[in-house]
Amino acid sequence: MTFKERLRQVQRERNSLLCIGLDPVIDKIPPHMQKTGEPIVAFNKHIIDSTSDIVCAYKFNLAFYETHGPAGIEALEESLEAAPSDVLLIGDGKRNDIGNSAEHYADMLFEGLEFDAVTVNPYMGTDSVEPFIRYPEKGAFILALTSNPGAKDFQKLKVGNYYLYEKVVQRAKKWNTRDNVGLVVGATYPHELAAIRKRAPDMPILLPGVGAQGGDLKKSVEHGCSKKKDLLLINVGRSVIYANNVRDTALELQTLINTYRNQMN
Ligand code: OMP
């Protein structure tokens, strides 16, 4: 099964486009979990236990683990094991390098940590991306138009008649010979999201920026879903994981997303 087929299957079976971002900050973890001695694992397990039937994916931003050195990587590994086997696990490191070095990043993420998908920086071009797209059953989400204000510094520069991010989308489509390449598009750019979806009707889109970053959920669903109303992964981190009631907050999001999907023509 290709990565896209796996994504379609899990989204259909779980009726969910919701991806929760497990980006834990020690100071924000409740005191009773701090006392366990493994606060990150306790926190992540609590989120996973509360939401494992609601999501289609979890995304782990590696910075939140690597900052703690070997203990952080151990916590990451334990957290990954706590997730249900059918839910997709995304390693968000936005990695890349020359091909020879990128191969080792890809090995570490796909073989070592066994992520189902990763985020990849396209800046260094085709040979640097190739190691991440060799595994048909694993996904590579290419940064197209990111959610942050600085996205405009380079991604919105004009290259001929196109913006740089549009060139990235064009190239990512060429890289998609194994049906395993997706795009990262920020929820903070709904207008551009619609244009990107038009250009890439059948590619998975990982969409961060809803919640703490202020992205519009309704527009994200309407503009980001494929014609079959899937292939969009709506990542929400802080506004769910630090909510007073994690399960209710996640359920509310899943329900809203599905309401907006059902309203689509
Ligand atoms: P919250 O803002 O807490 O929902 O988390 C957003 C997550 O998505 C963080 O892990 C970010 O690093 C990541 N992210 C963005 O916020 N914007 C992007 O354009 C791309 C990503 C990403 O690749 O996941």
Tab-separated table of C-alpha atoms and ligand atoms in Angstrom:
chain	number	residue	atom	x	y	z
A	1	MET	CA	0.000	0.000	0.000
A	2	THR	CA	1.341	3.444	-0.854
A	3	PHE	CA	1.418	6.172	1.764
A	4	LYS	CA	-1.524	7.901	0.114
A	5	GLU	CA	-3.588	4.723	0.203
A	6	ARG	CA	-2.738	4.263	3.888
A	7	LEU	CA	-3.761	7.850	4.617
A	8	ARG	CA	-7.068	7.476	2.739
A	9	GLN	CA	-7.769	4.235	4.587
A	10	VAL	CA	-7.143	5.594	8.081
A	11	GLN	CA	-9.081	8.781	7.364
A	12	ARG	CA	-12.040	6.761	6.076
A	13	GLU	CA	-12.011	4.148	8.844
A	14	ARG	CA	-11.674	6.721	11.608
A	15	ASN	CA	-13.790	9.384	9.904
A	16	SER	CA	-11.134	11.893	10.898
A	17	LEU	CA	-8.808	14.451	9.350
A	18	LEU	CA	-7.485	15.477	12.762
A	19	CYS	CA	-3.769	15.197	13.552
A	20	ILE	CA	-2.688	16.137	17.059
A	21	GLY	CA	0.723	17.726	17.471
A	22	LEU	CA	2.566	16.191	20.413
A	23	ASP	CA	4.974	19.040	21.140
A	24	PRO	CA	5.361	18.865	24.935
A	25	VAL	CA	7.065	21.594	26.965
A	26	ILE	CA	8.084	20.408	30.443
A	27	ASP	CA	7.033	23.601	32.257
A	28	LYS	CA	3.519	23.297	30.884
A	29	ILE	CA	3.054	19.679	31.960
A	30	PRO	CA	0.755	19.308	35.019
A	31	PRO	CA	2.620	18.850	38.344
A	32	HIS	CA	1.276	15.329	39.015
A	33	MET	CA	2.821	14.164	35.716
A	34	GLN	CA	6.089	15.937	36.522
A	35	LYS	CA	6.323	13.785	39.658
A	36	THR	CA	6.337	10.540	37.639
A	37	GLY	CA	9.966	11.126	36.682
A	38	GLU	CA	8.987	10.716	33.018
A	39	PRO	CA	6.836	13.810	32.498
A	40	ILE	CA	6.914	13.790	28.682
A	41	VAL	CA	5.888	10.146	28.444
A	42	ALA	CA	3.145	10.582	31.073
A	43	PHE	CA	1.844	13.683	29.292
A	44	ASN	CA	1.903	12.148	25.809
A	45	LYS	CA	0.289	8.919	27.019
A	46	HIS	CA	-2.479	10.961	28.597
A	47	ILE	CA	-3.104	12.810	25.302
A	48	ILE	CA	-2.945	9.582	23.279
A	49	ASP	CA	-5.277	7.737	25.694
A	50	SER	CA	-7.740	10.628	25.502
A	51	THR	CA	-7.751	10.957	21.707
A	52	SER	CA	-6.629	7.707	20.088
A	53	ASP	CA	-10.097	7.011	18.619
A	54	ILE	CA	-10.548	10.583	17.339
A	55	VAL	CA	-7.412	11.226	15.272
A	56	CYS	CA	-5.977	9.930	12.009
A	57	ALA	CA	-2.398	10.938	12.931
A	58	TYR	CA	-0.069	12.270	15.584
A	59	LYS	CA	2.763	14.622	14.676
A	60	PHE	CA	5.890	14.772	16.808
A	61	ASN	CA	7.996	17.884	16.329
A	62	LEU	CA	11.498	16.559	17.006
A	63	ALA	CA	12.742	19.818	18.572
A	64	PHE	CA	10.610	19.203	21.666
A	65	TYR	CA	12.400	15.860	22.211
A	66	GLU	CA	15.924	16.563	20.961
A	67	THR	CA	16.194	19.497	23.346
A	68	HIS	CA	16.386	16.931	26.190
A	69	GLY	CA	19.196	14.881	24.610
A	70	PRO	CA	19.124	11.070	24.908
A	71	ALA	CA	16.351	11.188	27.543
A	72	GLY	CA	14.190	13.116	25.083
A	73	ILE	CA	14.727	10.536	22.344
A	74	GLU	CA	13.824	7.752	24.787
A	75	ALA	CA	10.656	9.639	25.702
A	76	LEU	CA	9.858	10.002	22.004
A	77	GLU	CA	10.316	6.264	21.421
A	78	GLU	CA	8.077	5.378	24.374
A	79	SER	CA	5.434	7.838	23.193
A	80	LEU	CA	5.482	6.380	19.673
A	81	GLU	CA	4.879	2.925	21.127
A	82	ALA	CA	1.809	4.179	22.980
A	83	ALA	CA	-0.019	5.133	19.775
A	84	PRO	CA	-2.472	2.719	18.086
A	85	SER	CA	-0.885	0.847	15.187
A	86	ASP	CA	-3.250	2.123	12.484
A	87	VAL	CA	-2.776	5.816	13.327
A	88	LEU	CA	-0.106	7.531	11.214
A	89	LEU	CA	2.921	8.852	13.080
A	90	ILE	CA	4.602	11.904	11.571
A	91	GLY	CA	8.157	12.922	12.454
A	92	ASP	CA	8.376	16.668	11.997
A	93	GLY	CA	12.048	17.597	11.696
A	94	LYS	CA	11.935	19.560	8.426
A	95	ARG	CA	15.225	17.820	7.665
A	96	ASN	CA	17.468	17.932	4.657
A	97	ASP	CA	21.046	18.020	3.411
A	98	ILE	CA	23.124	16.862	0.448
A	99	GLY	CA	21.941	13.436	-0.700
A	100	ASN	CA	24.677	11.493	1.093
A	101	SER	CA	23.798	13.083	4.441
A	102	ALA	CA	20.045	13.216	3.839
A	103	GLU	CA	20.134	9.426	3.479
A	104	HIS	CA	21.097	9.175	7.126
A	105	TYR	CA	18.301	11.496	8.215
A	106	ALA	CA	15.859	9.353	6.240
A	107	ASP	CA	17.286	6.159	7.796
A	108	MET	CA	17.009	7.582	11.294
A	109	LEU	CA	13.401	8.738	10.803
A	110	PHE	CA	11.982	5.817	8.825
A	111	GLU	CA	14.100	2.826	9.932
A	112	GLY	CA	15.256	3.935	13.380
A	113	LEU	CA	12.224	5.724	14.784
A	114	GLU	CA	9.821	4.026	12.336
A	115	PHE	CA	7.791	7.125	11.509
A	116	ASP	CA	5.133	6.720	8.828
A	117	ALA	CA	5.819	10.163	7.391
A	118	VAL	CA	8.196	13.094	7.781
A	119	THR	CA	8.369	16.788	6.950
A	120	VAL	CA	11.077	17.713	4.435
A	121	ASN	CA	12.675	21.012	3.488
A	122	PRO	CA	12.914	21.286	-0.325
A	123	TYR	CA	15.463	24.125	-0.395
A	124	MET	CA	18.400	21.927	-1.459
A	125	GLY	CA	16.578	20.369	-4.401
A	126	THR	CA	15.895	16.982	-5.961
A	127	ASP	CA	18.925	14.959	-4.832
A	128	SER	CA	18.403	16.112	-1.245
A	129	VAL	CA	14.735	15.078	-1.242
A	130	GLU	CA	15.256	11.722	-2.981
A	131	PRO	CA	16.302	9.732	0.138
A	132	PHE	CA	13.007	10.669	1.826
A	133	ILE	CA	10.789	9.537	-1.054
A	134	ARG	CA	12.312	6.111	-1.672
A	135	TYR	CA	9.835	4.324	0.569
A	136	PRO	CA	6.429	4.105	-1.217
A	137	GLU	CA	4.583	3.197	1.986
A	138	LYS	CA	6.084	6.157	3.887
A	139	GLY	CA	5.177	9.787	3.296
A	140	ALA	CA	7.287	12.918	2.774
A	141	PHE	CA	5.534	16.246	3.327
A	142	ILE	CA	7.403	18.967	1.461
A	143	LEU	CA	7.317	22.486	2.946
A	144	ALA	CA	5.389	24.525	0.363
A	145	LEU	CA	3.898	27.551	2.114
A	146	THR	CA	4.555	27.561	5.851
A	147	SER	CA	2.259	29.118	8.455
A	148	ASN	CA	4.716	31.596	9.968
A	149	PRO	CA	4.968	35.315	9.095
A	150	GLY	CA	8.478	34.807	7.652
A	151	ALA	CA	7.016	32.537	4.964
A	152	LYS	CA	6.761	35.620	2.795
A	153	ASP	CA	10.539	36.318	2.919
A	154	PHE	CA	11.402	33.576	0.426
A	155	GLN	CA	8.351	31.441	-0.287
A	156	LYS	CA	6.436	34.406	-1.692
A	157	LEU	CA	9.233	35.714	-3.883
A	158	LYS	CA	8.346	35.814	-7.558
A	159	VAL	CA	10.358	33.488	-9.801
A	160	GLY	CA	9.322	34.349	-13.338
A	161	ASN	CA	5.536	34.282	-13.350
A	162	TYR	CA	5.258	32.136	-10.241
A	163	TYR	CA	5.821	32.437	-6.529
A	164	LEU	CA	8.616	30.259	-5.202
A	165	TYR	CA	6.123	28.132	-3.240
A	166	GLU	CA	4.215	27.462	-6.474
A	167	LYS	CA	7.460	26.249	-8.047
A	168	VAL	CA	7.911	23.962	-5.043
A	169	VAL	CA	4.411	22.548	-5.548
A	170	GLN	CA	5.126	21.946	-9.256
A	171	ARG	CA	8.371	20.160	-8.399
A	172	ALA	CA	6.798	18.132	-5.572
A	173	LYS	CA	4.257	16.812	-8.087
A	174	LYS	CA	7.163	15.611	-10.238
A	175	TRP	CA	8.711	13.929	-7.190
A	176	ASN	CA	5.448	12.071	-6.534
A	177	THR	CA	6.112	9.085	-8.818
A	178	ARG	CA	5.606	6.663	-5.895
A	179	ASP	CA	2.367	8.237	-4.655
A	180	ASN	CA	3.988	9.156	-1.349
A	181	VAL	CA	4.713	12.893	-1.539
A	182	GLY	CA	2.589	15.497	0.250
A	183	LEU	CA	2.747	19.226	0.905
A	184	VAL	CA	2.873	21.372	4.028
A	185	VAL	CA	0.615	24.412	3.759
A	186	GLY	CA	-0.157	26.747	6.670
A	187	ALA	CA	-3.786	27.305	7.686
A	188	THR	CA	-2.882	30.980	7.923
A	189	TYR	CA	-2.952	31.248	4.093
A	190	PRO	CA	-6.455	30.013	3.136
A	191	HIS	CA	-6.546	31.771	-0.219
A	192	GLU	CA	-3.244	30.228	-1.293
A	193	LEU	CA	-4.371	26.864	0.120
A	194	ALA	CA	-7.274	26.830	-2.341
A	195	ALA	CA	-4.922	27.567	-5.241
A	196	ILE	CA	-2.473	24.876	-4.121
A	197	ARG	CA	-5.270	22.296	-3.810
A	198	LYS	CA	-6.318	23.146	-7.354
A	199	ARG	CA	-2.793	22.564	-8.627
A	200	ALA	CA	-2.334	19.379	-6.586
A	201	PRO	CA	-5.827	17.851	-6.437
A	202	ASP	CA	-4.694	14.427	-5.225
A	203	MET	CA	-1.719	15.086	-2.977
A	204	PRO	CA	-1.931	14.866	0.814
A	205	ILE	CA	-1.686	18.261	2.520
A	206	LEU	CA	-0.423	18.594	6.092
A	207	LEU	CA	-1.956	21.767	7.432
A	208	PRO	CA	-0.637	23.288	10.663
A	209	GLY	CA	-1.715	26.683	11.986
A	210	VAL	CA	-5.238	26.061	13.320
A	211	GLY	CA	-5.640	26.976	17.004
A	212	ALA	CA	-2.722	28.835	18.597
A	213	GLN	CA	-1.641	30.389	15.271
A	214	GLY	CA	-5.137	31.632	14.416
A	215	GLY	CA	-5.798	29.733	11.147
A	216	ASP	CA	-9.453	29.492	10.067
A	217	LEU	CA	-10.740	25.921	10.464
A	218	LYS	CA	-13.762	26.226	8.166
A	219	LYS	CA	-11.769	27.737	5.294
A	220	SER	CA	-9.014	25.182	5.854
A	221	VAL	CA	-11.466	22.317	5.404
A	222	GLU	CA	-13.264	23.888	2.444
A	223	HIS	CA	-10.088	24.878	0.619
A	224	GLY	CA	-7.819	22.029	1.656
A	225	CYS	CA	-9.827	18.836	1.185
A	226	SER	CA	-9.554	16.796	-1.993
A	227	LYS	CA	-12.643	16.166	-4.144
A	228	LYS	CA	-13.245	13.033	-2.053
A	229	LYS	CA	-13.161	15.243	1.059
A	230	ASP	CA	-9.968	13.658	2.363
A	231	LEU	CA	-6.149	13.885	1.996
A	232	LEU	CA	-6.051	16.858	4.373
A	233	LEU	CA	-4.358	16.436	7.748
A	234	ILE	CA	-5.328	19.238	10.091
A	235	ASN	CA	-2.610	19.464	12.712
A	236	VAL	CA	-3.494	21.082	16.013
A	237	GLY	CA	-0.954	21.252	18.828
A	238	ARG	CA	-1.023	23.669	21.761
A	239	SER	CA	-4.732	24.463	21.694
A	240	VAL	CA	-5.544	20.769	22.231
A	241	ILE	CA	-2.692	19.373	24.307
A	242	TYR	CA	-2.896	22.101	26.969
A	243	ALA	CA	-6.708	22.294	26.985
A	244	ASN	CA	-8.488	21.705	30.308
A	245	ASN	CA	-10.316	18.779	28.759
A	246	VAL	CA	-8.219	17.285	25.995
A	247	ARG	CA	-10.795	14.731	24.853
A	248	ASP	CA	-13.691	17.180	24.652
A	249	THR	CA	-11.548	19.718	22.782
A	250	ALA	CA	-10.347	17.129	20.267
A	251	LEU	CA	-13.859	15.701	19.818
A	252	GLU	CA	-15.250	19.158	19.218
A	253	LEU	CA	-12.612	19.746	16.538
A	254	GLN	CA	-13.249	16.395	14.846
A	255	THR	CA	-16.997	17.076	14.828
A	256	LEU	CA	-16.572	20.591	13.449
A	257	ILE	CA	-14.210	19.357	10.731
A	258	ASN	CA	-16.723	16.687	9.713
A	259	THR	CA	-19.586	19.194	9.747
A	260	TYR	CA	-17.641	21.456	7.375
A	261	ARG	CA	-16.750	18.439	5.187
A	262	ASN	CA	-20.378	17.405	4.960
A	263	GLN	CA	-21.384	20.912	3.936
A	264	MET	CA	-18.994	20.823	0.962
A	265	ASN	CA	-20.453	20.317	-2.502
B	1	OMP	P1	0.607	24.582	17.171
B	1	OMP	O1	0.847	25.971	16.695
B	1	OMP	O2	0.861	24.415	18.628
B	1	OMP	O3	-0.738	24.041	16.754
B	1	OMP	O4	1.714	23.644	16.492
B	1	OMP	C1	2.049	23.734	15.148
B	1	OMP	C2	3.031	22.641	14.798
B	1	OMP	O5	3.157	22.557	13.383
B	1	OMP	C3	4.445	22.867	15.331
B	1	OMP	O6	5.046	21.604	15.549
B	1	OMP	C4	5.124	23.588	14.184
B	1	OMP	O7	6.522	23.399	14.200
B	1	OMP	C5	4.502	22.868	12.976
B	1	OMP	N1	4.425	23.645	11.729
B	1	OMP	C6	3.903	24.915	11.729
B	1	OMP	O8	3.445	25.433	12.745
B	1	OMP	N2	3.908	25.632	10.564
B	1	OMP	C7	4.349	25.138	9.386
B	1	OMP	O9	4.283	25.820	8.373
B	1	OMP	C8	4.850	23.839	9.355
B	1	OMP	C9	4.814	23.068	10.501
B	1	OMP	C10	5.084	21.642	10.325
B	1	OMP	O10	5.811	21.286	9.377
B	1	OMP	O11	4.522	20.811	11.001
